[in-house]
Structures are given as C-alpha cells and as structure tokens.
mmCIF file of C-alpha atoms in Angstrom:
data_model
loop_
_atom_site.group_PDB
_atom_site.id
_atom_site.type_symbol
_atom_site.label_atom_id
_atom_site.label_comp_id
_atom_site.label_asym_id
_atom_site.label_seq_id
_atom_site.Cartn_x
_atom_site.Cartn_y
_atom_site.Cartn_z
ATOM 1 C CA UNK X 1 68.473 -51.038 34.431
ATOM 2 C CA UNK X 2 70.228 -53.257 36.714
ATOM 3 C CA UNK X 3 72.303 -54.888 33.791
ATOM 4 C CA UNK X 4 73.387 -51.492 32.816
ATOM 5 C CA UNK X 5 74.664 -50.372 36.301
ATOM 6 C CA UNK X 6 77.948 -52.543 36.107
ATOM 7 C CA UNK X 7 78.827 -51.044 32.820
ATOM 8 C CA UNK X 8 81.665 -48.625 32.505
ATOM 9 C CA UNK X 9 81.180 -45.181 30.875
ATOM 10 C CA UNK X 10 82.877 -46.187 27.815
ATOM 11 C CA UNK X 11 80.267 -49.342 27.394
ATOM 12 C CA UNK X 12 77.320 -46.990 27.979
ATOM 13 C CA UNK X 13 78.304 -44.561 25.166
ATOM 14 C CA UNK X 14 79.048 -47.498 22.860
ATOM 15 C CA UNK X 15 75.355 -48.526 23.732
ATOM 16 C CA UNK X 16 74.030 -44.897 22.869
ATOM 17 C CA UNK X 17 75.756 -45.006 19.676
ATOM 18 C CA UNK X 18 74.236 -48.480 18.511
ATOM 19 C CA UNK X 19 70.883 -46.957 19.400
ATOM 20 C CA UNK X 20 71.588 -44.058 17.401
ATOM 21 C CA UNK X 21 72.899 -46.117 14.377
ATOM 22 C CA UNK X 22 69.640 -48.234 14.327
ATOM 23 C CA UNK X 23 67.138 -45.447 14.964
ATOM 24 C CA UNK X 24 68.988 -42.521 13.226
ATOM 25 C CA UNK X 25 71.210 -44.008 10.771
ATOM 26 C CA UNK X 26 72.148 -40.534 8.893
ATOM 27 C CA UNK X 27 73.391 -39.089 12.170
ATOM 28 C CA UNK X 28 77.300 -39.613 12.467
ATOM 29 C CA UNK X 29 78.939 -38.705 15.935
ATOM 30 C CA UNK X 30 82.277 -37.705 15.465
ATOM 31 C CA UNK X 31 84.466 -37.735 18.285
ATOM 32 C CA UNK X 32 86.314 -34.553 17.467
ATOM 33 C CA UNK X 33 82.992 -32.605 17.292
ATOM 34 C CA UNK X 34 81.001 -34.135 20.575
ATOM 35 C CA UNK X 35 81.752 -34.524 24.089
ATOM 36 C CA UNK X 36 80.137 -37.749 25.483
ATOM 37 C CA UNK X 37 78.919 -37.882 29.140
ATOM 38 C CA UNK X 38 76.889 -40.665 30.892
ATOM 39 C CA UNK X 39 74.576 -39.727 33.670
ATOM 40 C CA UNK X 40 72.101 -41.926 35.750
ATOM 41 C CA UNK X 41 69.685 -42.290 38.731
ATOM 42 C CA UNK X 42 67.745 -44.780 40.373
ATOM 43 C CA UNK X 43 65.412 -44.920 36.984
ATOM 44 C CA UNK X 44 67.329 -43.955 34.018
ATOM 45 C CA UNK X 45 70.637 -43.812 32.398
ATOM 46 C CA UNK X 46 71.222 -40.945 29.938
ATOM 47 C CA UNK X 47 74.172 -40.618 27.436
ATOM 48 C CA UNK X 48 74.493 -36.897 26.365
ATOM 49 C CA UNK X 49 76.653 -35.841 23.184
ATOM 50 C CA UNK X 50 77.325 -32.298 23.325
ATOM 51 C CA UNK X 51 78.773 -30.427 20.226
ATOM 52 C CA UNK X 52 81.766 -28.379 21.174
ATOM 53 C CA UNK X 53 81.121 -25.837 18.630
ATOM 54 C CA UNK X 54 77.832 -24.550 17.739
ATOM 55 C CA UNK X 55 77.995 -23.207 14.010
ATOM 56 C CA UNK X 56 75.087 -20.862 12.856
ATOM 57 C CA UNK X 57 75.233 -20.327 9.008
ATOM 58 C CA UNK X 58 74.242 -17.376 7.387
ATOM 59 C CA UNK X 59 70.413 -17.404 6.821
ATOM 60 C CA UNK X 60 70.239 -20.515 9.049
ATOM 61 C CA UNK X 61 66.810 -22.218 9.559
ATOM 62 C CA UNK X 62 65.305 -21.423 12.874
ATOM 63 C CA UNK X 63 64.765 -24.064 15.839
ATOM 64 C CA UNK X 64 68.175 -25.784 15.201
ATOM 65 C CA UNK X 65 69.437 -28.631 17.944
ATOM 66 C CA UNK X 66 72.939 -29.194 18.130
ATOM 67 C CA UNK X 67 73.160 -31.926 21.001
ATOM 68 C CA UNK X 68 71.881 -35.510 21.410
ATOM 69 C CA UNK X 69 70.544 -37.213 24.693
ATOM 70 C CA UNK X 70 70.052 -41.125 24.534
ATOM 71 C CA UNK X 71 67.941 -42.544 27.220
ATOM 72 C CA UNK X 72 69.209 -46.225 27.469
ATOM 73 C CA UNK X 73 66.382 -47.419 29.163
ATOM 74 C CA UNK X 74 63.617 -46.238 26.894
ATOM 75 C CA UNK X 75 65.882 -45.700 23.692
ATOM 76 C CA UNK X 76 64.314 -42.446 23.327
ATOM 77 C CA UNK X 77 66.427 -40.121 21.258
ATOM 78 C CA UNK X 78 66.334 -36.253 21.798
ATOM 79 C CA UNK X 79 65.725 -34.193 19.811
ATOM 80 C CA UNK X 80 64.292 -36.472 17.455
ATOM 81 C CA UNK X 81 61.567 -37.722 19.740
ATOM 82 C CA UNK X 82 61.107 -34.518 21.822
ATOM 83 C CA UNK X 83 57.735 -33.629 20.482
ATOM 84 C CA UNK X 84 59.067 -29.942 19.480
ATOM 85 C CA UNK X 85 59.553 -28.607 16.230
ATOM 86 C CA UNK X 86 63.094 -28.743 16.249
ATOM 87 C CA UNK X 87 65.468 -30.237 13.510
ATOM 88 C CA UNK X 88 68.942 -31.383 14.414
ATOM 89 C CA UNK X 89 71.926 -29.348 12.686
ATOM 90 C CA UNK X 90 73.792 -31.222 10.293
ATOM 91 C CA UNK X 91 76.866 -29.134 9.014
ATOM 92 C CA UNK X 92 77.032 -29.180 5.222
ATOM 93 C CA UNK X 93 80.221 -29.429 3.351
ATOM 94 C CA UNK X 94 80.354 -25.658 2.712
ATOM 95 C CA UNK X 95 79.951 -25.400 6.730
ATOM 96 C CA UNK X 96 82.742 -27.676 7.328
ATOM 97 C CA UNK X 97 85.036 -25.701 5.258
ATOM 98 C CA UNK X 98 84.117 -22.564 6.994
ATOM 99 C CA UNK X 99 84.840 -24.053 10.276
ATOM 100 C CA UNK X 100 88.126 -25.529 8.960
ATOM 101 C CA UNK X 101 89.154 -21.794 7.983
ATOM 102 C CA UNK X 102 87.857 -20.519 11.492
ATOM 103 C CA UNK X 103 89.773 -23.125 13.359
ATOM 104 C CA UNK X 104 93.017 -22.247 11.397
ATOM 105 C CA UNK X 105 92.886 -18.507 12.783
ATOM 106 C CA UNK X 106 92.269 -19.557 16.412
ATOM 107 C CA UNK X 107 92.512 -22.167 19.057
ATOM 108 C CA UNK X 108 89.445 -24.031 20.546
ATOM 109 C CA UNK X 109 90.511 -26.366 23.187
ATOM 110 C CA UNK X 110 87.996 -28.973 24.217
ATOM 111 C CA UNK X 111 86.660 -27.852 27.631
ATOM 112 C CA UNK X 112 83.920 -29.618 29.294
ATOM 113 C CA UNK X 113 82.205 -26.192 30.650
ATOM 114 C CA UNK X 114 83.171 -24.178 27.624
ATOM 115 C CA UNK X 115 80.274 -23.112 25.046
ATOM 116 C CA UNK X 116 81.417 -21.970 21.679
ATOM 117 C CA UNK X 117 78.946 -20.434 19.285
ATOM 118 C CA UNK X 118 79.811 -19.058 15.927
ATOM 119 C CA UNK X 119 77.700 -16.942 13.918
ATOM 120 C CA UNK X 120 78.160 -16.302 10.218
ATOM 121 C CA UNK X 121 77.840 -12.704 8.965
ATOM 122 C CA UNK X 122 78.153 -11.295 5.448
ATOM 123 C CA UNK X 123 81.721 -10.376 6.060
ATOM 124 C CA UNK X 124 82.944 -11.810 9.293
ATOM 125 C CA UNK X 125 82.159 -14.683 11.648
ATOM 126 C CA UNK X 126 81.559 -13.889 15.210
ATOM 127 C CA UNK X 127 82.641 -15.952 17.831
ATOM 128 C CA UNK X 128 81.368 -16.238 21.347
ATOM 129 C CA UNK X 129 82.930 -18.441 24.054
ATOM 130 C CA UNK X 130 81.959 -18.658 27.675
ATOM 131 C CA UNK X 131 82.253 -20.700 30.798
ATOM 132 C CA UNK X 132 80.810 -20.553 34.193
ATOM 133 C CA UNK X 133 83.705 -18.290 34.973
ATOM 134 C CA UNK X 134 84.809 -16.331 32.065
ATOM 135 C CA UNK X 135 83.773 -15.300 28.524
ATOM 136 C CA UNK X 136 85.431 -13.954 25.472
ATOM 137 C CA UNK X 137 83.810 -12.360 22.082
ATOM 138 C CA UNK X 138 85.599 -11.599 18.656
ATOM 139 C CA UNK X 139 85.284 -11.548 14.881
ATOM 140 C CA UNK X 140 87.386 -13.118 12.088
ATOM 141 C CA UNK X 141 87.086 -11.385 8.951
ATOM 142 C CA UNK X 142 85.920 -13.894 6.136
ATOM 143 C CA UNK X 143 88.332 -12.681 3.269
ATOM 144 C CA UNK X 144 91.518 -11.628 5.415
ATOM 145 C CA UNK X 145 91.339 -14.089 8.291
ATOM 146 C CA UNK X 146 91.874 -11.258 10.464
ATOM 147 C CA UNK X 147 90.978 -11.842 13.876
ATOM 148 C CA UNK X 148 89.836 -9.103 16.364
ATOM 149 C CA UNK X 149 89.412 -9.333 19.964
ATOM 150 C CA UNK X 150 86.429 -7.309 21.211
ATOM 151 C CA UNK X 151 86.010 -8.260 24.682
ATOM 152 C CA UNK X 152 86.882 -10.751 27.429
ATOM 153 C CA UNK X 153 87.254 -11.251 30.855
ATOM 154 C CA UNK X 154 85.472 -13.065 34.027
ATOM 155 C CA UNK X 155 81.844 -12.652 34.887
ATOM 156 C CA UNK X 156 80.584 -9.730 36.828
ATOM 157 C CA UNK X 157 79.575 -11.343 39.995
ATOM 158 C CA UNK X 158 82.857 -12.355 41.876
ATOM 159 C CA UNK X 159 83.229 -15.424 43.754
ATOM 160 C CA UNK X 160 83.232 -14.769 47.457
ATOM 161 C CA UNK X 161 85.912 -16.363 49.782
ATOM 162 C CA UNK X 162 83.830 -18.648 52.123
ATOM 163 C CA UNK X 163 84.912 -20.744 54.946
ATOM 164 C CA UNK X 164 83.366 -23.740 52.850
ATOM 165 C CA UNK X 165 84.253 -22.854 49.517
ATOM 166 C CA UNK X 166 83.175 -26.035 47.755
ATOM 167 C CA UNK X 167 79.717 -26.067 49.210
ATOM 168 C CA UNK X 168 79.068 -22.337 49.138
ATOM 169 C CA UNK X 169 79.831 -21.962 45.436
ATOM 170 C CA UNK X 170 76.878 -24.036 44.762
ATOM 171 C CA UNK X 171 74.506 -21.655 46.537
ATOM 172 C CA UNK X 172 72.416 -19.587 43.663
ATOM 173 C CA UNK X 173 72.372 -15.929 43.557
ATOM 174 C CA UNK X 174 68.709 -14.287 44.074
ATOM 175 C CA UNK X 175 68.019 -11.172 41.871
ATOM 176 C CA UNK X 176 66.303 -8.713 44.209
ATOM 177 C CA UNK X 177 63.125 -7.700 42.597
ATOM 178 C CA UNK X 178 61.041 -4.203 43.514
ATOM 179 C CA UNK X 179 57.449 -5.910 43.450
ATOM 180 C CA UNK X 180 56.568 -4.427 46.652
ATOM 181 C CA UNK X 181 57.349 -1.287 48.736
ATOM 182 C CA UNK X 182 59.787 -3.254 51.232
ATOM 183 C CA UNK X 183 61.756 -4.536 48.167
ATOM 184 C CA UNK X 184 61.836 -1.206 46.478
ATOM 185 C CA UNK X 185 62.981 0.570 49.812
ATOM 186 C CA UNK X 186 65.484 -2.074 50.321
ATOM 187 C CA UNK X 187 66.995 -2.193 46.941
ATOM 188 C CA UNK X 188 67.050 1.652 46.547
ATOM 189 C CA UNK X 189 69.104 1.756 49.770
ATOM 190 C CA UNK X 190 71.503 -1.074 48.761
ATOM 191 C CA UNK X 191 72.046 0.929 45.527
ATOM 192 C CA UNK X 192 72.975 4.168 47.364
ATOM 193 C CA UNK X 193 75.422 2.368 49.107
ATOM 194 C CA UNK X 194 76.993 0.904 46.281
ATOM 195 C CA UNK X 195 77.163 4.119 44.468
ATOM 196 C CA UNK X 196 78.845 5.688 47.698
ATOM 197 C CA UNK X 197 81.480 3.093 47.672
ATOM 198 C CA UNK X 198 82.315 3.470 44.163
ATOM 199 C CA UNK X 199 82.567 7.337 44.812
ATOM 200 C CA UNK X 200 84.868 6.881 47.847
ATOM 201 C CA UNK X 201 87.114 4.263 45.977
ATOM 202 C CA UNK X 202 87.158 5.535 42.475
ATOM 203 C CA UNK X 203 86.762 9.281 42.792
ATOM 204 C CA UNK X 204 87.805 10.094 39.570
ATOM 205 C CA UNK X 205 85.319 8.096 37.846
ATOM 206 C CA UNK X 206 82.227 10.250 36.626
ATOM 207 C CA UNK X 207 79.319 7.970 35.889
ATOM 208 C CA UNK X 208 75.924 8.731 34.682
ATOM 209 C CA UNK X 209 73.926 5.740 36.137
ATOM 210 C CA UNK X 210 71.038 6.580 33.531
ATOM 211 C CA UNK X 211 73.378 4.771 30.976
ATOM 212 C CA UNK X 212 73.203 1.577 33.249
ATOM 213 C CA UNK X 213 70.749 -1.241 34.227
ATOM 214 C CA UNK X 214 71.147 -1.796 38.040
ATOM 215 C CA UNK X 215 70.643 -5.323 39.704
ATOM 216 C CA UNK X 216 70.856 -6.127 43.016
ATOM 217 C CA UNK X 217 71.888 -10.075 43.689
ATOM 218 C CA UNK X 218 71.870 -11.499 47.164
ATOM 219 C CA UNK X 219 72.486 -14.756 48.682
ATOM 220 C CA UNK X 220 72.579 -15.663 52.252
ATOM 221 C CA UNK X 221 76.105 -14.000 52.860
ATOM 222 C CA UNK X 222 76.724 -11.603 50.380
ATOM 223 C CA UNK X 223 75.013 -8.792 48.532
ATOM 224 C CA UNK X 224 76.168 -7.592 45.054
ATOM 225 C CA UNK X 225 75.024 -4.512 43.020
ATOM 226 C CA UNK X 226 75.888 -4.911 39.415
ATOM 227 C CA UNK X 227 75.641 -1.694 36.958
ATOM 228 C CA UNK X 228 75.397 -3.079 33.372
ATOM 229 C CA UNK X 229 75.881 -0.725 30.802
ATOM 230 C CA UNK X 230 72.789 -0.725 28.407
ATOM 231 C CA UNK X 231 75.010 0.369 25.317
ATOM 232 C CA UNK X 232 78.500 -0.885 24.945
ATOM 233 C CA UNK X 233 80.227 1.076 22.197
ATOM 234 C CA UNK X 234 83.282 0.609 20.416
ATOM 235 C CA UNK X 235 84.913 3.860 18.653
ATOM 236 C CA UNK X 236 86.470 3.585 15.428
ATOM 237 C CA UNK X 237 90.205 3.178 15.210
ATOM 238 C CA UNK X 238 90.038 1.066 18.730
ATOM 239 C CA UNK X 239 93.047 -1.032 18.978
ATOM 240 C CA UNK X 240 91.935 -4.703 18.229
ATOM 241 C CA UNK X 241 93.935 -6.010 20.975
ATOM 242 C CA UNK X 242 92.322 -3.422 23.680
ATOM 243 C CA UNK X 243 89.744 -5.023 26.025
ATOM 244 C CA UNK X 244 87.027 -2.956 27.237
ATOM 245 C CA UNK X 245 85.064 -3.613 30.514
ATOM 246 C CA UNK X 246 81.909 -1.920 30.672
ATOM 247 C CA UNK X 247 80.054 -3.149 33.609
ATOM 248 C CA UNK X 248 80.878 -2.544 37.505
ATOM 249 C CA UNK X 249 79.781 -4.883 40.124
ATOM 250 C CA UNK X 250 80.107 -3.916 43.819
ATOM 251 C CA UNK X 251 80.369 -6.352 46.649
ATOM 252 C CA UNK X 252 78.854 -4.438 49.684
ATOM 253 C CA UNK X 253 80.261 -7.046 52.232
ATOM 254 C CA UNK X 254 84.034 -6.201 51.332
ATOM 255 C CA UNK X 255 83.638 -3.061 49.308
ATOM 256 C CA UNK X 256 85.482 -4.942 46.414
ATOM 257 C CA UNK X 257 84.556 -3.118 43.094
ATOM 258 C CA UNK X 258 84.848 -5.219 39.812
ATOM 259 C CA UNK X 259 86.714 -4.830 37.329
ATOM 260 C CA UNK X 260 88.985 -2.500 39.147
ATOM 261 C CA UNK X 261 89.922 -5.046 41.721
ATOM 262 C CA UNK X 262 90.049 -7.933 39.333
ATOM 263 C CA UNK X 263 93.394 -9.521 38.387
ATOM 264 C CA UNK X 264 92.554 -9.884 34.414
ATOM 265 C CA UNK X 265 93.692 -7.082 32.336
ATOM 266 C CA UNK X 266 91.070 -4.913 30.853
ATOM 267 C CA UNK X 267 90.473 -1.253 30.217
ATOM 268 C CA UNK X 268 87.176 0.144 31.702
ATOM 269 C CA UNK X 269 85.491 2.093 29.095
ATOM 270 C CA UNK X 270 84.986 5.773 29.620
ATOM 271 C CA UNK X 271 82.623 7.505 27.164
ATOM 272 C CA UNK X 272 84.194 10.756 25.787
ATOM 273 C CA UNK X 273 82.255 13.838 24.344
ATOM 274 C CA UNK X 274 82.560 12.109 20.780
ATOM 275 C CA UNK X 275 81.246 9.032 22.012
ATOM 276 C CA UNK X 276 78.288 10.458 23.733
ATOM 277 C CA UNK X 277 77.470 12.389 20.541
ATOM 278 C CA UNK X 278 77.512 9.391 18.454
ATOM 279 C CA UNK X 279 75.292 7.545 20.741
ATOM 280 C CA UNK X 280 72.752 10.228 20.685
ATOM 281 C CA UNK X 281 72.833 10.331 16.950
ATOM 282 C CA UNK X 282 72.311 6.608 16.793
ATOM 283 C CA UNK X 283 69.423 6.745 19.251
ATOM 284 C CA UNK X 284 67.753 9.805 17.649
ATOM 285 C CA UNK X 285 67.750 7.545 14.211
ATOM 286 C CA UNK X 286 67.777 3.913 15.317
ATOM 287 C CA UNK X 287 65.453 4.179 18.346
ATOM 288 C CA UNK X 288 66.053 3.447 22.200
ATOM 289 C CA UNK X 289 67.946 0.486 23.514
ATOM 290 C CA UNK X 290 66.362 -1.959 25.840
ATOM 291 C CA UNK X 291 68.126 -3.239 29.074
ATOM 292 C CA UNK X 292 66.752 -6.698 28.242
ATOM 293 C CA UNK X 293 69.291 -6.995 25.459
ATOM 294 C CA UNK X 294 72.884 -6.973 24.798
ATOM 295 C CA UNK X 295 73.387 -4.017 22.760
ATOM 296 C CA UNK X 296 76.957 -3.380 21.322
ATOM 297 C CA UNK X 297 77.531 -0.594 18.632
ATOM 298 C CA UNK X 298 80.795 -0.654 16.510
ATOM 299 C CA UNK X 299 81.852 2.493 14.682
ATOM 300 C CA UNK X 300 82.864 2.016 11.138
ATOM 301 C CA UNK X 301 84.148 4.409 8.583
ATOM 302 C CA UNK X 302 80.749 5.050 7.003
ATOM 303 C CA UNK X 303 78.332 3.190 9.189
ATOM 304 C CA UNK X 304 77.547 2.708 13.089
ATOM 305 C CA UNK X 305 76.784 -1.362 13.319
ATOM 306 C CA UNK X 306 74.692 -2.462 15.893
ATOM 307 C CA UNK X 307 74.481 -5.978 17.412
ATOM 308 C CA UNK X 308 71.730 -6.585 19.453
ATOM 309 C CA UNK X 309 70.903 -10.080 20.970
ATOM 310 C CA UNK X 310 69.324 -12.009 24.111
ATOM 311 C CA UNK X 311 68.354 -15.457 24.829
ATOM 312 C CA UNK X 312 65.275 -15.017 22.500
ATOM 313 C CA UNK X 313 66.171 -13.081 19.616
ATOM 314 C CA UNK X 314 68.909 -11.250 17.901
ATOM 315 C CA UNK X 315 69.519 -8.614 15.286
ATOM 316 C CA UNK X 316 72.373 -6.705 13.428
ATOM 317 C CA UNK X 317 71.674 -3.359 11.902
ATOM 318 C CA UNK X 318 73.654 -0.291 10.335
ATOM 319 C CA UNK X 319 72.938 3.448 10.546
ATOM 320 C CA UNK X 320 74.715 5.554 8.240
ATOM 321 C CA UNK X 321 77.028 8.275 9.734
ATOM 322 C CA UNK X 322 75.727 11.235 7.330
ATOM 323 C CA UNK X 323 72.277 10.534 6.563
ATOM 324 C CA UNK X 324 71.167 8.440 9.614
ATOM 325 C CA UNK X 325 69.242 6.235 7.444
ATOM 326 C CA UNK X 326 69.196 2.989 9.345
ATOM 327 C CA UNK X 327 68.756 -0.410 7.773
ATOM 328 C CA UNK X 328 68.342 -4.003 8.983
ATOM 329 C CA UNK X 329 71.231 -6.693 8.017
ATOM 330 C CA UNK X 330 69.871 -9.507 9.848
ATOM 331 C CA UNK X 331 67.341 -10.437 12.770
ATOM 332 C CA UNK X 332 65.454 -13.401 13.856
ATOM 333 C CA UNK X 333 64.145 -15.045 17.037
ATOM 334 C CA UNK X 334 64.401 -18.464 18.870
ATOM 335 C CA UNK X 335 62.871 -20.197 21.580
ATOM 336 C CA UNK X 336 64.990 -21.951 24.436
ATOM 337 C CA UNK X 337 66.152 -25.386 23.816
ATOM 338 C CA UNK X 338 63.948 -27.776 25.307
ATOM 339 C CA UNK X 339 65.505 -29.782 28.000
ATOM 340 C CA UNK X 340 65.085 -33.648 28.478
ATOM 341 C CA UNK X 341 61.766 -34.304 30.662
ATOM 342 C CA UNK X 342 63.385 -35.944 33.843
ATOM 343 C CA UNK X 343 61.907 -36.413 37.506
ATOM 344 C CA UNK X 344 64.660 -34.373 39.011
ATOM 345 C CA UNK X 345 67.885 -32.982 37.381
ATOM 346 C CA UNK X 346 69.479 -32.760 40.601
ATOM 347 C CA UNK X 347 69.179 -36.830 41.199
ATOM 348 C CA UNK X 348 71.408 -37.212 37.945
ATOM 349 C CA UNK X 349 75.011 -38.274 38.884
ATOM 350 C CA UNK X 350 77.693 -38.178 36.228
ATOM 351 C CA UNK X 351 79.239 -41.717 35.463
ATOM 352 C CA UNK X 352 82.849 -41.305 35.254
#
C-alpha cells in the first residue's frame, strides 16, 4: 500500500492495465471508449474504467456489466470476481459498426458526469443521455439516420441559492412519505400550498392532478412538490425539434415553478381533447399505467407505441389505432449493478 501512494494517477492506471492483461487477457481497454479514474483511502486503491457509451443490442443477454474496477491491493477485478452472475459486455464487430453509424449522426462529448445509453430496437436506436443536472432523449432511424429530439432539459428539482453553495449542494433531499398520520397531514397540506401557487402564478393552466404522481421533497432549508406526469404523450405530427416538459416542480420557499421559471427552452405539454381521447382508448385496450415507471406513448400512423421503463425492467408495446389489439415488441428485466464491496464509499478520494 505504502509504495503505491507515491505513484501518479497515470502510473496507477498502468498498473491496473497490467493486472487486467495478466488476469483477463481477452479484455481490451480502448482509451477512446473508457474513462479511467483512480481512487484511494487508507486501506485500498481502486482504478475504475467507466465506459462512456453503453450499447444494448437487440435481443441482448441480461445481466451485462459495462465497467471495470481493479483493486490494486488485492488484484481483484470487478465484475469478473464479484460473485454475481454478470458478464462483461464486449461489443461485437457488428455492434461497433452500429456505434460508428450512430456517432456519425450525433455528437457524444466525453463528459465525466454523463451517462449515455443506447438501446437498439427493430427500426431505430433509442439514445438516453443524462448527467447530474440535465438529460436528453432521442432516437435515430436505423435506415435513414434521421435524428429526432424527443425531450431534453434540466432535472425537476431545481438547485437552491444557499449562502454556502458548495457545501449545500451536497445535501441530500429526502422524499416525504405518508407512512403515518402526521406525515400524511403534513404532506397533504404542503401539496395544497403548491397547488395554490400554481393556480396563482399560472391561472390559465388547467391541470387534472389525477394524471400526475405527487412527490414532496425536503431538506434542511427547502421544500419542493413535484407533480410527475404518469403518461407522457407525443401526438402524431409533433415537430421533431419541439421540446416538451411534462412535469412541474414547485419550490415552496421562493414560489418558483419549474419549468415555467427555468431558462432552458421547452414547451409545457397541454393535453388536448384528442390526446385525452387517445389516452383513454390506450388505457382501455392496454391497461393502466404505473407511476413507478416512466411511461411514454408515441402516436404513429397506424399504432400507438408505448415505451415503459424503470431501473428494474423495460417494455415496448404497440396498440393498433383501429382494432385496439395490443402486442409486445420487446420486454425484459434486470437487477441493479452491484457495486464494489468497500468499507465506506465516502472515504475514497479521487487521485488526480
């Protein structure tokens, strides 16, 4: 341990690559595909290779691992020695050609905090990019290469303006539950206040709050109420460049309302009578939608296309607009990736 402390970040990364070469010779770390960082505490030094882009091919095997962590003290390599039934994702030549095609149609800057996931479907690639502060989602047609922006923006819980901003931003927000009567009374009262702020500041906005999941977030200084739309509907003929915002977040401390008080350009989605009729038709033939998932419905010429996902499972379906017949295009489930067993993650400091 002591002899490693004097090593530079580059030297530690080189040691990790040598361990990988000896123990997993088939694994090739391409610097263009991975971000390498080094971390250490009083007992261990880890080198992490994080894949910039996670590509999920059509009919991919479940339980794929995309990143590698090398423990320079024990020579343990995750995920190969994790004890879990995961396989390390190795792109095939066909996968590489698909990635090259996608990269030619869009720009993927190498950002340390960005997570880019590409999911292959029958006729398009679904791209999701997110960081701690923003997100964007779009698809690329596999034949034409047409890129359609679906949604982008910043996350619903806006950053406050504290006196000690660098310290305050690290404070974790807590979701207010309704597990007991006191919490229920408090939560309902807070929600009523938030609805009143919306009615006062956005009097022309007529919302059916039954269409939204309501979440209350608190920390030591602020209270937010998030109204999260259960079904995100994209009508036929929507301009591919249009950016819809579906959720509303109210800050009870300053009466701020996102997205209306945000600086990024987006249009808040207003459900029309035609949209409502279409959603009722989909519910009748497909079934109800759970707030535990992100549910997006795209209207096509002949079908309504439904995209459902959360951190545990995903599904893509279609409902015929005339017959109401629903069919499954693809669905699956997966477990959260296990993290390295470490004494205390907060004790690790990045080695620059």
